[in-house]
Amino acid sequence: MKNFEISRRRFGQLLAGAAATSLLPVSLRALAAEKETAIAATFPGNWEDAYRNILTPIMKKEGYGLTIAPALAQDQLAKVMASPGNPPYDALLMSPGQMTIAIQNDIIQKIDPSRLKNWHLLDPSFQGEYGPTVTVEVNGIAYNPDLVPRPKGYKDLFENPAYKGLVSWTGFASNTAVMAYTEIAKIYGSGPDDMAAVFKLFKDHPEQLKSIVDSTNHQMTLFQQGEIAVFMCSTSNVARLKSLGMNCEFVHPETGSPAAPVNIHLTKGTKNADAVYAYMDAAISQAAQDQFKLPPAEMFPTNSDVALTPAISAYVTRDQLKTLVYPDWNSINKNRDAWIREFDTIVAG
């Protein structure tokens, strides 16, 4: 928060000199522009490291600064909605579930694609009116082959004794978790919204559960310590663990792999729109996505000029994207708060 306040004051000073800069020689105007900084909310962990290390130098070449602020999507929403007239972030990073809420609460705005020189390199499905899709997160099950057999799907985790006490879960605030729960609800209940069936499953099989924790990052730490052997994950979580020398493999559940596009959004009320557009353009550029696709992040590239690595192709190809499971986020959003409360009471509590 302190860094944010300092940055805003600096921007205010720049605004005061804006008229004067228009009269300066080109080189001096470029120098002044270098001070415009985008404060970009980014997921903690892999995302935070990759975006800071790869995009900051690209932004600098374009004459802009970049401050990466790690925050989960739910936290991004809460903070911006609490300060709509003075948003703490200039750009947000979200999946469709949170994006829908952001639109309903009027905290993000439609973008002008003509300001993104790499826009034409995105498939039309990645050209959102509220911002570009920078990757597609593919979700499934991570497991340690040294400790447990390869699971076929979610059902194994509750019914096969081999996983007894070795599976970790998180609450409904996690997109990865809520997508898994909607799939489990299809297996044991009447459909993706039948979460009563999932809660009953947890109550009936406490012996299969090891740890209920607050985030996937926490689960990755437990996995490294050998305290758990299985958790719900994205392919990038597995890539990260492998880069750390862990024996970790990814499984596509036999019932289908949930997936979520991830988009950058322009926060309504930002005073650094130019820097945000530069940030969006950098994130979808070939220069950046050629690095994002490598370990430890291994993010699926949305820029059509970026070839998939063998490791990413082993998870999913471009043709397979349409076969993944894309949840109904309107339905999830409608029920999510109630599910969070019930999970906290029945499972986590």
PDB file of N, CA and C in Angstrom, residues 143-145 148-153 156 160 163 249-252:
ATOM      1  N   TYR A 143       0.152 -35.549  -8.698  1.00  0.00           N
ATOM      2  CA  TYR A 143       0.434 -36.633  -7.753  1.00  0.00           C
ATOM      3  C   TYR A 143       1.918 -36.947  -7.745  1.00  0.00           C
ATOM      4  N   ASN A 144       2.362 -37.557  -6.651  1.00  0.00           N
ATOM      5  CA  ASN A 144       3.761 -37.957  -6.494  1.00  0.00           C
ATOM      6  C   ASN A 144       3.867 -39.455  -6.784  1.00  0.00           C
ATOM      7  N   PRO A 145       4.480 -39.844  -7.921  1.00  0.00           N
ATOM      8  CA  PRO A 145       4.546 -41.272  -8.289  1.00  0.00           C
ATOM      9  C   PRO A 145       5.348 -42.099  -7.301  1.00  0.00           C
ATOM     10  N   VAL A 148       2.156 -42.648  -4.469  1.00  0.00           N
ATOM     11  CA  VAL A 148       0.817 -43.159  -4.803  1.00  0.00           C
ATOM     12  C   VAL A 148       0.770 -43.570  -6.275  1.00  0.00           C
ATOM     13  N   PRO A 149      -0.147 -44.483  -6.618  1.00  0.00           N
ATOM     14  CA  PRO A 149      -0.327 -44.823  -8.038  1.00  0.00           C
ATOM     15  C   PRO A 149      -0.984 -43.669  -8.798  1.00  0.00           C
ATOM     16  N   ARG A 150      -0.914 -43.745 -10.107  1.00  0.00           N
ATOM     17  CA  ARG A 150      -1.526 -42.707 -10.944  1.00  0.00           C
ATOM     18  C   ARG A 150      -3.046 -42.762 -10.817  1.00  0.00           C
ATOM     19  N   PRO A 151      -3.686 -41.702 -10.338  1.00  0.00           N
ATOM     20  CA  PRO A 151      -5.158 -41.734 -10.214  1.00  0.00           C
ATOM     21  C   PRO A 151      -5.819 -41.624 -11.589  1.00  0.00           C
ATOM     22  N   LYS A 152      -6.972 -42.285 -11.722  1.00  0.00           N
ATOM     23  CA  LYS A 152      -7.712 -42.173 -12.985  1.00  0.00           C
ATOM     24  C   LYS A 152      -8.522 -40.874 -13.019  1.00  0.00           C
ATOM     25  N   GLY A 153      -8.957 -40.473 -11.842  1.00  0.00           N
ATOM     26  CA  GLY A 153      -9.798 -39.279 -11.789  1.00  0.00           C
ATOM     27  C   GLY A 153     -10.169 -38.976 -10.358  1.00  0.00           C
ATOM     28  N   ASP A 156     -11.275 -41.872  -7.761  1.00  0.00           N
ATOM     29  CA  ASP A 156     -10.205 -42.643  -7.122  1.00  0.00           C
ATOM     30  C   ASP A 156      -9.804 -42.035  -5.788  1.00  0.00           C
ATOM     31  N   ASN A 160     -10.371 -45.153  -3.485  1.00  0.00           N
ATOM     32  CA  ASN A 160      -9.219 -46.051  -3.516  1.00  0.00           C
ATOM     33  C   ASN A 160      -8.394 -45.873  -2.239  1.00  0.00           C
ATOM     34  N   TYR A 163      -4.997 -43.808  -1.602  1.00  0.00           N
ATOM     35  CA  TYR A 163      -4.859 -42.356  -1.411  1.00  0.00           C
ATOM     36  C   TYR A 163      -5.250 -41.912  -0.001  1.00  0.00           C
ATOM     37  N   GLU A 249       3.667 -35.493 -11.272  1.00  0.00           N
ATOM     38  CA  GLU A 249       3.055 -35.706 -12.575  1.00  0.00           C
ATOM     39  C   GLU A 249       1.639 -35.138 -12.598  1.00  0.00           C
ATOM     40  N   PHE A 250       1.160 -34.840 -13.811  1.00  0.00           N
ATOM     41  CA  PHE A 250      -0.177 -34.269 -14.013  1.00  0.00           C
ATOM     42  C   PHE A 250      -1.088 -35.339 -14.606  1.00  0.00           C
ATOM     43  N   VAL A 251      -2.318 -35.371 -14.123  1.00  0.00           N
ATOM     44  CA  VAL A 251      -3.320 -36.299 -14.644  1.00  0.00           C
ATOM     45  C   VAL A 251      -4.527 -35.524 -15.157  1.00  0.00           C
ATOM     46  N   HIS A 252      -4.939 -35.832 -16.379  1.00  0.00           N
ATOM     47  CA  HIS A 252      -6.239 -35.360 -16.856  1.00  0.00           C
ATOM     48  C   HIS A 252      -7.304 -36.289 -16.274  1.00  0.00           C
TER      49      HIS A 252
END
